Amino acid sequence: MTKAPRAVRLDQSGQEEIVGEGTIRRGDVAILPESEPIDAIVPAAAPAARRGFSWGSLFVAGLSGFLALAAGVWVENTISALMSQNPMLGYAALVCAAVAALALLVMLARVLRDILRERKVEALRERATLALAGGTPDEGRAIAEELVGLYKSRTQTAQGRAALQEALPQLFAARDMLTVAERSLLVPLDEMAQAQIAQAARRVSLVTAVSPRALVDVVFVLVACARLLRSIAGIYAGRPGTLGLLRLARQVMNHLVLTGGIAAGDAVIQQLVGQGLAARLSAKLGEGVINGMLTARIGLAALEVCRPLPFVEAKPPTLAEVAGDLASWRADKASGS
Protein backbone atom coordinates (compact mmCIF):
# COMPACT_ATOMS: atom_id res chain seq x y z
CA MET A 1 0.00 0.00 0.00
CA THR A 2 1.42 3.40 -1.02
CA LYS A 3 1.47 6.28 1.42
CA ALA A 4 -0.26 9.56 0.76
CA PRO A 5 1.80 12.67 0.04
CA ARG A 6 3.05 14.46 3.15
CA ALA A 7 3.73 18.10 3.92
CA VAL A 8 6.92 18.85 5.85
CA ARG A 9 7.69 22.28 7.29
CA LEU A 10 11.10 23.65 6.32
CA ASP A 11 13.31 26.16 8.08
CA GLN A 12 13.26 28.81 5.37
CA SER A 13 10.30 30.29 3.55
CA GLY A 14 10.11 31.10 -0.13
CA GLN A 15 8.06 30.97 -3.28
CA GLU A 16 6.69 27.85 -4.84
CA GLU A 17 9.38 25.96 -6.70
CA ILE A 18 10.27 22.46 -7.83
CA VAL A 19 13.20 21.22 -5.76
CA GLY A 20 13.33 17.62 -6.95
CA GLU A 21 11.66 15.06 -9.11
CA GLY A 22 8.00 15.27 -8.09
CA THR A 23 8.78 17.40 -4.99
CA ILE A 24 7.15 20.86 -4.81
CA ARG A 25 8.21 23.57 -2.36
CA ARG A 26 5.52 26.11 -1.54
CA GLY A 27 6.52 28.74 0.95
CA ASP A 28 7.99 26.96 3.95
CA VAL A 29 6.24 23.66 3.19
CA ALA A 30 7.62 20.82 1.02
CA ILE A 31 5.16 18.36 -0.51
CA LEU A 32 6.71 14.94 -1.05
CA PRO A 33 5.34 12.51 -3.67
CA GLU A 34 4.01 9.06 -2.90
CA SER A 35 7.22 7.32 -3.95
CA GLU A 36 9.34 9.14 -1.38
CA PRO A 37 7.93 8.61 2.14
CA ILE A 38 9.95 10.12 4.93
CA ASP A 39 10.03 6.79 6.75
CA ALA A 40 12.29 5.42 4.04
CA ILE A 41 15.09 7.81 4.97
CA VAL A 42 17.67 5.86 6.98
CA PRO A 43 20.30 7.85 8.88
CA ALA A 44 23.90 6.99 8.19
CA ALA A 45 25.68 4.92 10.78
CA ALA A 46 28.02 6.85 13.03
CA PRO A 47 31.69 6.07 12.42
CA ALA A 48 33.41 4.00 15.06
CA ALA A 49 35.54 5.98 17.46
CA ARG A 50 39.26 5.33 17.20
CA ARG A 51 41.37 4.77 20.23
CA GLY A 52 43.97 7.39 20.90
CA PHE A 53 47.25 7.34 22.79
CA SER A 54 47.24 5.26 25.97
CA TRP A 55 49.79 5.69 28.76
CA GLY A 56 48.79 2.30 30.15
CA SER A 57 49.73 0.55 26.89
CA LEU A 58 53.03 2.43 26.80
CA PHE A 59 53.75 1.38 30.39
CA VAL A 60 53.02 -2.28 29.65
CA ALA A 61 55.21 -2.16 26.51
CA GLY A 62 58.12 -0.52 28.35
CA LEU A 63 57.87 -2.88 31.33
CA SER A 64 57.70 -5.93 29.05
CA GLY A 65 60.78 -4.79 27.14
CA PHE A 66 62.69 -4.16 30.34
CA LEU A 67 61.82 -7.57 31.78
CA ALA A 68 62.76 -9.28 28.52
CA LEU A 69 66.17 -7.55 28.49
CA ALA A 70 66.75 -8.38 32.17
CA ALA A 71 65.88 -12.04 31.60
CA GLY A 72 68.17 -12.19 28.56
CA VAL A 73 71.10 -10.70 30.47
CA TRP A 74 70.51 -13.07 33.40
CA VAL A 75 70.42 -16.13 31.10
CA GLU A 76 73.60 -15.01 29.33
CA ASN A 77 75.46 -14.42 32.60
CA THR A 78 74.30 -17.77 33.98
CA ILE A 79 75.41 -19.70 30.89
CA SER A 80 78.77 -17.87 30.80
CA ALA A 81 79.41 -18.62 34.47
CA LEU A 82 78.60 -22.31 34.00
CA MET A 83 80.79 -22.47 30.89
CA SER A 84 83.74 -21.09 32.85
CA GLN A 85 83.23 -23.63 35.66
CA ASN A 86 82.26 -26.71 33.66
CA PRO A 87 81.61 -26.71 29.89
CA MET A 88 79.15 -29.62 30.20
CA LEU A 89 76.99 -27.69 32.62
CA GLY A 90 77.16 -24.67 30.34
CA TYR A 91 75.99 -26.67 27.31
CA ALA A 92 73.20 -28.26 29.37
CA ALA A 93 72.05 -24.81 30.47
CA LEU A 94 72.20 -23.63 26.85
CA VAL A 95 70.00 -26.53 25.73
CA CYS A 96 67.50 -25.85 28.53
CA ALA A 97 67.37 -22.17 27.56
CA ALA A 98 66.79 -23.09 23.91
CA VAL A 99 63.95 -25.46 24.83
CA ALA A 100 62.38 -22.80 27.04
CA ALA A 101 62.70 -20.19 24.25
CA LEU A 102 61.07 -22.56 21.75
CA ALA A 103 58.20 -23.28 24.13
CA LEU A 104 57.76 -19.54 24.75
CA LEU A 105 57.59 -18.86 21.01
CA VAL A 106 54.93 -21.55 20.56
CA MET A 107 52.91 -20.11 23.44
CA LEU A 108 53.17 -16.58 22.03
CA ALA A 109 52.12 -17.86 18.60
CA ARG A 110 49.04 -19.50 20.12
CA VAL A 111 48.17 -16.34 22.03
CA LEU A 112 48.53 -14.30 18.85
CA ARG A 113 46.35 -16.80 16.98
CA ASP A 114 43.64 -16.56 19.68
CA ILE A 115 43.69 -12.77 19.63
CA LEU A 116 43.51 -12.64 15.83
CA ARG A 117 40.64 -15.12 15.85
CA GLU A 118 38.71 -13.07 18.43
CA ARG A 119 39.27 -9.89 16.44
CA LYS A 120 38.10 -11.67 13.30
CA VAL A 121 34.87 -12.63 15.05
CA GLU A 122 34.42 -9.05 16.31
CA ALA A 123 34.99 -7.62 12.84
CA LEU A 124 32.57 -10.14 11.35
CA ARG A 125 29.87 -9.16 13.84
CA GLU A 126 30.38 -5.44 13.14
CA ARG A 127 30.19 -6.01 9.38
CA ALA A 128 27.02 -8.06 9.84
CA THR A 129 25.45 -5.28 11.91
CA LEU A 130 26.16 -2.75 9.15
CA ALA A 131 24.88 -5.17 6.50
CA LEU A 132 21.62 -5.61 8.38
CA ALA A 133 21.19 -1.82 8.44
CA GLY A 134 21.28 -1.63 4.64
CA GLY A 135 24.06 -3.70 3.14
CA THR A 136 24.32 -4.95 -0.41
CA PRO A 137 23.77 -8.60 -1.42
CA ASP A 138 27.49 -8.95 -2.12
CA GLU A 139 28.29 -7.91 1.45
CA GLY A 140 25.77 -10.37 2.88
CA ARG A 141 27.11 -13.18 0.70
CA ALA A 142 30.71 -12.40 1.71
CA ILE A 143 29.79 -12.49 5.42
CA ALA A 144 27.92 -15.78 5.00
CA GLU A 145 30.83 -17.37 3.15
CA GLU A 146 33.27 -16.14 5.79
CA LEU A 147 31.05 -17.67 8.44
CA VAL A 148 31.13 -20.97 6.56
CA GLY A 149 34.92 -20.78 6.49
CA LEU A 150 35.00 -20.09 10.22
CA TYR A 151 33.26 -23.40 10.97
CA LYS A 152 34.58 -25.52 8.12
CA SER A 153 36.68 -27.68 10.46
CA ARG A 154 33.73 -28.66 12.67
CA THR A 155 31.93 -31.84 11.74
CA GLN A 156 28.76 -30.91 13.65
CA THR A 157 28.22 -27.93 11.34
CA ALA A 158 28.58 -29.87 8.08
CA GLN A 159 24.85 -30.13 7.48
CA GLY A 160 24.27 -26.46 8.24
CA ARG A 161 27.14 -25.38 6.00
CA ALA A 162 25.79 -27.45 3.14
CA ALA A 163 22.29 -26.02 3.57
CA LEU A 164 23.64 -22.46 3.67
CA GLN A 165 25.79 -22.88 0.56
CA GLU A 166 22.83 -24.40 -1.27
CA ALA A 167 20.52 -21.53 -0.31
CA LEU A 168 22.90 -18.61 -0.99
CA PRO A 169 22.46 -18.53 -4.82
CA GLN A 170 18.69 -18.26 -4.36
CA LEU A 171 18.84 -15.23 -2.02
CA PHE A 172 19.13 -11.63 -3.18
CA ALA A 173 19.05 -9.61 0.07
CA ALA A 174 21.73 -9.28 2.74
CA ARG A 175 19.24 -9.74 5.59
CA ASP A 176 17.87 -12.94 4.06
CA MET A 177 21.37 -14.35 3.66
CA LEU A 178 22.31 -13.58 7.26
CA THR A 179 18.99 -14.99 8.45
CA VAL A 180 19.65 -18.31 6.73
CA ALA A 181 23.24 -18.28 8.01
CA GLU A 182 22.02 -17.77 11.56
CA ARG A 183 19.37 -20.46 11.23
CA SER A 184 21.76 -22.99 9.69
CA LEU A 185 24.93 -22.46 11.75
CA LEU A 186 24.36 -20.41 14.88
CA VAL A 187 21.04 -21.64 16.27
CA PRO A 188 22.49 -25.09 17.16
CA LEU A 189 25.51 -23.37 18.73
CA ASP A 190 23.17 -21.08 20.69
CA GLU A 191 21.43 -24.11 22.15
CA MET A 192 24.75 -25.61 23.21
CA ALA A 193 25.82 -22.33 24.82
CA GLN A 194 22.52 -21.98 26.69
CA ALA A 195 22.87 -25.52 28.02
CA GLN A 196 26.37 -24.71 29.29
CA ILE A 197 25.11 -21.53 30.97
CA ALA A 198 22.22 -23.30 32.68
CA GLN A 199 24.49 -26.11 33.89
CA ALA A 200 27.08 -23.67 35.28
CA ALA A 201 24.38 -21.61 37.02
CA ARG A 202 22.91 -24.70 38.73
CA ARG A 203 26.36 -25.90 39.79
CA VAL A 204 27.27 -22.52 41.28
CA SER A 205 23.92 -22.23 43.01
CA LEU A 206 24.23 -25.68 44.58
CA VAL A 207 27.83 -25.35 45.75
CA THR A 208 27.48 -21.84 47.20
CA ALA A 209 24.26 -22.82 48.98
CA VAL A 210 25.96 -25.64 50.92
CA SER A 211 29.43 -24.11 51.26
CA PRO A 212 30.28 -23.10 54.83
CA ARG A 213 32.91 -20.48 53.91
CA ALA A 214 32.50 -17.25 51.98
CA LEU A 215 36.06 -17.56 50.62
CA VAL A 216 35.18 -20.93 49.12
CA ASP A 217 32.14 -19.34 47.46
CA VAL A 218 34.22 -16.57 45.92
CA VAL A 219 36.90 -18.92 44.60
CA PHE A 220 34.39 -21.39 43.21
CA VAL A 221 32.34 -18.67 41.48
CA LEU A 222 35.49 -17.21 39.87
CA VAL A 223 36.65 -20.62 38.66
CA ALA A 224 33.18 -21.51 37.38
CA CYS A 225 32.87 -18.21 35.52
CA ALA A 226 36.30 -18.65 33.94
CA ARG A 227 35.40 -22.18 32.80
CA LEU A 228 32.07 -20.91 31.46
CA LEU A 229 33.74 -18.14 29.46
CA ARG A 230 36.25 -20.58 28.00
CA SER A 231 33.48 -23.05 27.15
CA ILE A 232 31.30 -20.46 25.39
CA ALA A 233 34.26 -19.07 23.48
CA GLY A 234 35.11 -22.62 22.40
CA ILE A 235 31.57 -23.14 21.11
CA TYR A 236 31.57 -20.06 18.88
CA ALA A 237 35.16 -19.21 17.98
CA GLY A 238 37.62 -21.68 19.47
CA ARG A 239 38.94 -22.20 22.99
CA PRO A 240 41.10 -19.22 24.04
CA GLY A 241 44.34 -19.27 25.99
CA THR A 242 45.06 -17.47 29.23
CA LEU A 243 45.56 -14.01 27.73
CA GLY A 244 42.64 -14.55 25.37
CA LEU A 245 40.49 -15.51 28.35
CA LEU A 246 41.51 -12.34 30.20
CA ARG A 247 40.68 -10.25 27.14
CA LEU A 248 37.31 -11.98 26.83
CA ALA A 249 36.59 -11.39 30.53
CA ARG A 250 37.30 -7.68 30.06
CA GLN A 251 34.96 -7.53 27.08
CA VAL A 252 32.24 -9.34 29.03
CA MET A 253 32.56 -6.96 31.96
CA ASN A 254 32.38 -3.97 29.61
CA HIS A 255 29.27 -5.46 28.05
CA LEU A 256 27.69 -5.95 31.47
CA VAL A 257 28.48 -2.38 32.47
CA LEU A 258 27.04 -0.98 29.25
CA THR A 259 23.86 -3.06 29.43
CA GLY A 260 23.37 -2.64 33.18
CA GLY A 261 23.44 -6.40 33.71
CA ILE A 262 25.58 -6.41 36.85
CA ALA A 263 22.71 -5.43 39.11
CA ALA A 264 21.31 -8.56 40.70
CA GLY A 265 19.79 -9.51 44.01
CA ASP A 266 16.29 -9.56 45.46
CA ALA A 267 14.99 -7.54 42.50
CA VAL A 268 16.14 -10.20 40.05
CA ILE A 269 14.61 -13.02 42.09
CA GLN A 270 11.33 -11.12 42.49
CA GLN A 271 11.24 -10.42 38.78
CA LEU A 272 11.60 -14.12 37.94
CA VAL A 273 9.60 -15.90 40.64
CA GLY A 274 7.66 -13.23 42.53
CA GLN A 275 8.11 -11.50 45.84
CA GLY A 276 6.33 -14.15 47.91
CA LEU A 277 8.61 -16.95 46.82
CA ALA A 278 11.71 -14.81 47.25
CA ALA A 279 10.68 -14.02 50.82
CA ARG A 280 10.54 -17.75 51.69
CA LEU A 281 14.13 -18.34 50.62
CA SER A 282 16.56 -18.63 53.48
CA ALA A 283 19.64 -16.42 53.56
CA LYS A 284 22.04 -19.14 52.41
CA LEU A 285 19.72 -20.50 49.74
CA GLY A 286 19.06 -16.96 48.51
CA GLU A 287 22.79 -16.38 48.28
CA GLY A 288 23.13 -19.51 46.17
CA VAL A 289 20.33 -18.35 43.86
CA ILE A 290 21.90 -14.93 43.44
CA ASN A 291 25.32 -16.42 42.66
CA GLY A 292 23.76 -18.77 40.14
CA MET A 293 21.90 -15.93 38.43
CA LEU A 294 25.02 -13.78 38.34
CA THR A 295 26.86 -16.67 36.71
CA ALA A 296 24.05 -17.02 34.17
CA ARG A 297 24.14 -13.30 33.45
CA ILE A 298 27.88 -13.44 32.82
CA GLY A 299 27.32 -16.41 30.52
CA LEU A 300 24.66 -14.55 28.54
CA ALA A 301 26.99 -11.58 28.13
CA ALA A 302 29.76 -13.90 26.94
CA LEU A 303 27.32 -15.43 24.45
CA GLU A 304 26.60 -12.03 22.92
CA VAL A 305 30.30 -11.10 22.86
CA CYS A 306 31.49 -14.39 21.30
CA ARG A 307 28.66 -14.77 18.78
CA PRO A 308 29.97 -13.93 15.28
CA LEU A 309 26.59 -12.54 14.18
CA PRO A 310 24.10 -10.30 15.94
CA PHE A 311 20.68 -11.77 16.55
CA VAL A 312 18.82 -11.48 13.24
CA GLU A 313 15.77 -13.73 13.38
CA ALA A 314 16.44 -15.67 16.58
CA LYS A 315 15.58 -14.04 19.89
CA PRO A 316 18.38 -13.46 22.42
CA PRO A 317 18.14 -15.85 25.38
CA THR A 318 16.92 -14.29 28.59
CA LEU A 319 17.90 -14.84 32.21
CA ALA A 320 14.57 -16.49 32.89
CA GLU A 321 15.19 -19.09 30.17
CA VAL A 322 18.57 -20.24 31.47
CA ALA A 323 18.20 -19.66 35.22
CA GLY A 324 14.51 -19.12 35.88
CA ASP A 325 14.12 -22.44 37.67
CA LEU A 326 16.85 -21.79 40.24
CA ALA A 327 14.74 -19.89 42.74
CA SER A 328 11.73 -22.22 42.53
CA TRP A 329 13.98 -25.26 42.87
CA ARG A 330 15.71 -23.76 45.91
CA ALA A 331 12.36 -22.84 47.44
CA ASP A 332 11.16 -26.42 47.07
CA LYS A 333 14.35 -27.59 48.78
CA ALA A 334 13.83 -25.10 51.58
CA SER A 335 10.17 -25.99 52.14
CA GLY A 336 10.93 -29.71 52.09
CA SER A 337 13.73 -29.48 54.63
PDB file of N, CA and C in Angstrom, residues 300-333:
ATOM      1  N   LEU A 300      25.431 -15.177  29.614  1.00  0.00           N
ATOM      2  CA  LEU A 300      24.661 -14.551  28.535  1.00  0.00           C
ATOM      3  C   LEU A 300      25.444 -13.406  27.887  1.00  0.00           C
ATOM      4  N   ALA A 301      26.154 -12.636  28.699  1.00  0.00           N
ATOM      5  CA  ALA A 301      26.994 -11.576  28.132  1.00  0.00           C
ATOM      6  C   ALA A 301      28.112 -12.158  27.272  1.00  0.00           C
ATOM      7  N   ALA A 302      28.720 -13.258  27.738  1.00  0.00           N
ATOM      8  CA  ALA A 302      29.759 -13.902  26.942  1.00  0.00           C
ATOM      9  C   ALA A 302      29.194 -14.453  25.637  1.00  0.00           C
ATOM     10  N   LEU A 303      27.962 -14.944  25.668  1.00  0.00           N
ATOM     11  CA  LEU A 303      27.324 -15.435  24.447  1.00  0.00           C
ATOM     12  C   LEU A 303      27.198 -14.319  23.411  1.00  0.00           C
ATOM     13  N   GLU A 304      26.757 -13.144  23.853  1.00  0.00           N
ATOM     14  CA  GLU A 304      26.602 -12.032  22.921  1.00  0.00           C
ATOM     15  C   GLU A 304      27.947 -11.507  22.428  1.00  0.00           C
ATOM     16  N   VAL A 305      28.974 -11.584  23.264  1.00  0.00           N
ATOM     17  CA  VAL A 305      30.297 -11.101  22.864  1.00  0.00           C
ATOM     18  C   VAL A 305      30.966 -12.074  21.892  1.00  0.00           C
ATOM     19  N   CYS A 306      30.818 -13.386  22.122  1.00  0.00           N
ATOM     20  CA  CYS A 306      31.494 -14.387  21.299  1.00  0.00           C
ATOM     21  C   CYS A 306      30.731 -14.725  20.032  1.00  0.00           C
ATOM     22  N   ARG A 307      29.464 -14.409  19.951  1.00  0.00           N
ATOM     23  CA  ARG A 307      28.656 -14.773  18.784  1.00  0.00           C
ATOM     24  C   ARG A 307      29.127 -13.995  17.564  1.00  0.00           C
ATOM     25  N   PRO A 308      29.439 -14.658  16.445  1.00  0.00           N
ATOM     26  CA  PRO A 308      29.972 -13.934  15.284  1.00  0.00           C
ATOM     27  C   PRO A 308      28.930 -13.133  14.516  1.00  0.00           C
ATOM     28  N   LEU A 309      27.655 -13.313  14.805  1.00  0.00           N
ATOM     29  CA  LEU A 309      26.592 -12.536  14.175  1.00  0.00           C
ATOM     30  C   LEU A 309      25.695 -11.957  15.247  1.00  0.00           C
ATOM     31  N   PRO A 310      25.144 -10.769  15.030  1.00  0.00           N
ATOM     32  CA  PRO A 310      24.097 -10.302  15.941  1.00  0.00           C
ATOM     33  C   PRO A 310      22.842 -11.133  15.745  1.00  0.00           C
ATOM     34  N   PHE A 311      21.920 -11.023  16.663  1.00  0.00           N
ATOM     35  CA  PHE A 311      20.680 -11.774  16.551  1.00  0.00           C
ATOM     36  C   PHE A 311      19.830 -11.166  15.436  1.00  0.00           C
ATOM     37  N   VAL A 312      19.571 -11.954  14.404  1.00  0.00           N
ATOM     38  CA  VAL A 312      18.820 -11.480  13.240  1.00  0.00           C
ATOM     39  C   VAL A 312      17.359 -11.897  13.354  1.00  0.00           C
ATOM     40  N   GLU A 313      17.115 -13.189  13.268  1.00  0.00           N
ATOM     41  CA  GLU A 313      15.766 -13.732  13.383  1.00  0.00           C
ATOM     42  C   GLU A 313      15.538 -14.360  14.746  1.00  0.00           C
ATOM     43  N   ALA A 314      16.556 -15.021  15.267  1.00  0.00           N
ATOM     44  CA  ALA A 314      16.438 -15.665  16.577  1.00  0.00           C
ATOM     45  C   ALA A 314      16.381 -14.607  17.679  1.00  0.00           C
ATOM     46  N   LYS A 315      15.695 -14.944  18.749  1.00  0.00           N
ATOM     47  CA  LYS A 315      15.583 -14.040  19.890  1.00  0.00           C
ATOM     48  C   LYS A 315      16.719 -14.298  20.879  1.00  0.00           C
ATOM     49  N   PRO A 316      17.314 -13.252  21.439  1.00  0.00           N
ATOM     50  CA  PRO A 316      18.383 -13.463  22.424  1.00  0.00           C
ATOM     51  C   PRO A 316      17.853 -14.201  23.641  1.00  0.00           C
ATOM     52  N   PRO A 317      18.601 -15.139  24.173  1.00  0.00           N
ATOM     53  CA  PRO A 317      18.143 -15.846  25.382  1.00  0.00           C
ATOM     54  C   PRO A 317      18.081 -14.900  26.569  1.00  0.00           C
ATOM     55  N   THR A 318      17.127 -15.130  27.416  1.00  0.00           N
ATOM     56  CA  THR A 318      16.924 -14.293  28.595  1.00  0.00           C
ATOM     57  C   THR A 318      17.395 -15.024  29.848  1.00  0.00           C
ATOM     58  N   LEU A 319      17.490 -14.256  30.925  1.00  0.00           N
ATOM     59  CA  LEU A 319      17.904 -14.838  32.205  1.00  0.00           C
ATOM     60  C   LEU A 319      16.879 -15.831  32.717  1.00  0.00           C
ATOM     61  N   ALA A 320      15.606 -15.565  32.445  1.00  0.00           N
ATOM     62  CA  ALA A 320      14.566 -16.489  32.894  1.00  0.00           C
ATOM     63  C   ALA A 320      14.643 -17.829  32.177  1.00  0.00           C
ATOM     64  N   GLU A 321      15.120 -17.842  30.929  1.00  0.00           N
ATOM     65  CA  GLU A 321      15.191 -19.087  30.170  1.00  0.00           C
ATOM     66  C   GLU A 321      16.325 -19.992  30.650  1.00  0.00           C
ATOM     67  N   VAL A 322      17.432 -19.415  31.081  1.00  0.00           N
ATOM     68  CA  VAL A 322      18.575 -20.235  31.471  1.00  0.00           C
ATOM     69  C   VAL A 322      18.693 -20.419  32.976  1.00  0.00           C
ATOM     70  N   ALA A 323      18.063 -19.547  33.771  1.00  0.00           N
ATOM     71  CA  ALA A 323      18.201 -19.656  35.225  1.00  0.00           C
ATOM     72  C   ALA A 323      16.901 -19.375  35.945  1.00  0.00           C
ATOM     73  N   GLY A 324      15.781 -19.433  35.242  1.00  0.00           N
ATOM     74  CA  GLY A 324      14.510 -19.118  35.880  1.00  0.00           C
ATOM     75  C   GLY A 324      14.040 -20.153  36.869  1.00  0.00           C
ATOM     76  N   ASP A 325      14.561 -21.387  36.766  1.00  0.00           N
ATOM     77  CA  ASP A 325      14.120 -22.443  37.666  1.00  0.00           C
ATOM     78  C   ASP A 325      14.961 -22.537  38.933  1.00  0.00           C
ATOM     79  N   LEU A 326      15.980 -21.687  39.076  1.00  0.00           N
ATOM     80  CA  LEU A 326      16.851 -21.793  40.243  1.00  0.00           C
ATOM     81  C   LEU A 326      16.111 -21.457  41.534  1.00  0.00           C
ATOM     82  N   ALA A 327      15.400 -20.336  41.513  1.00  0.00           N
ATOM     83  CA  ALA A 327      14.737 -19.891  42.737  1.00  0.00           C
ATOM     84  C   ALA A 327      13.622 -20.843  43.147  1.00  0.00           C
ATOM     85  N   SER A 328      12.820 -21.302  42.189  1.00  0.00           N
ATOM     86  CA  SER A 328      11.731 -22.218  42.531  1.00  0.00           C
ATOM     87  C   SER A 328      12.275 -23.552  43.035  1.00  0.00           C
ATOM     88  N   TRP A 329      13.374 -24.016  42.418  1.00  0.00           N
ATOM     89  CA  TRP A 329      13.985 -25.264  42.870  1.00  0.00           C
ATOM     90  C   TRP A 329      14.525 -25.120  44.288  1.00  0.00           C
ATOM     91  N   ARG A 330      15.176 -23.991  44.561  1.00  0.00           N
ATOM     92  CA  ARG A 330      15.708 -23.759  45.907  1.00  0.00           C
ATOM     93  C   ARG A 330      14.576 -23.617  46.927  1.00  0.00           C
ATOM     94  N   ALA A 331      13.477 -22.990  46.513  1.00  0.00           N
ATOM     95  CA  ALA A 331      12.361 -22.836  47.445  1.00  0.00           C
ATOM     96  C   ALA A 331      11.743 -24.183  47.774  1.00  0.00           C
ATOM     97  N   ASP A 332      11.654 -25.075  46.798  1.00  0.00           N
ATOM     98  CA  ASP A 332      11.155 -26.424  47.072  1.00  0.00           C
ATOM     99  C   ASP A 332      12.087 -27.155  48.037  1.00  0.00           C
ATOM    100  N   LYS A 333      13.392 -26.981  47.850  1.00  0.00           N
ATOM    101  CA  LYS A 333      14.347 -27.594  48.776  1.00  0.00           C
ATOM    102  C   LYS A 333      14.173 -27.059  50.191  1.00  0.00           C
TER     103      LYS A 333
END
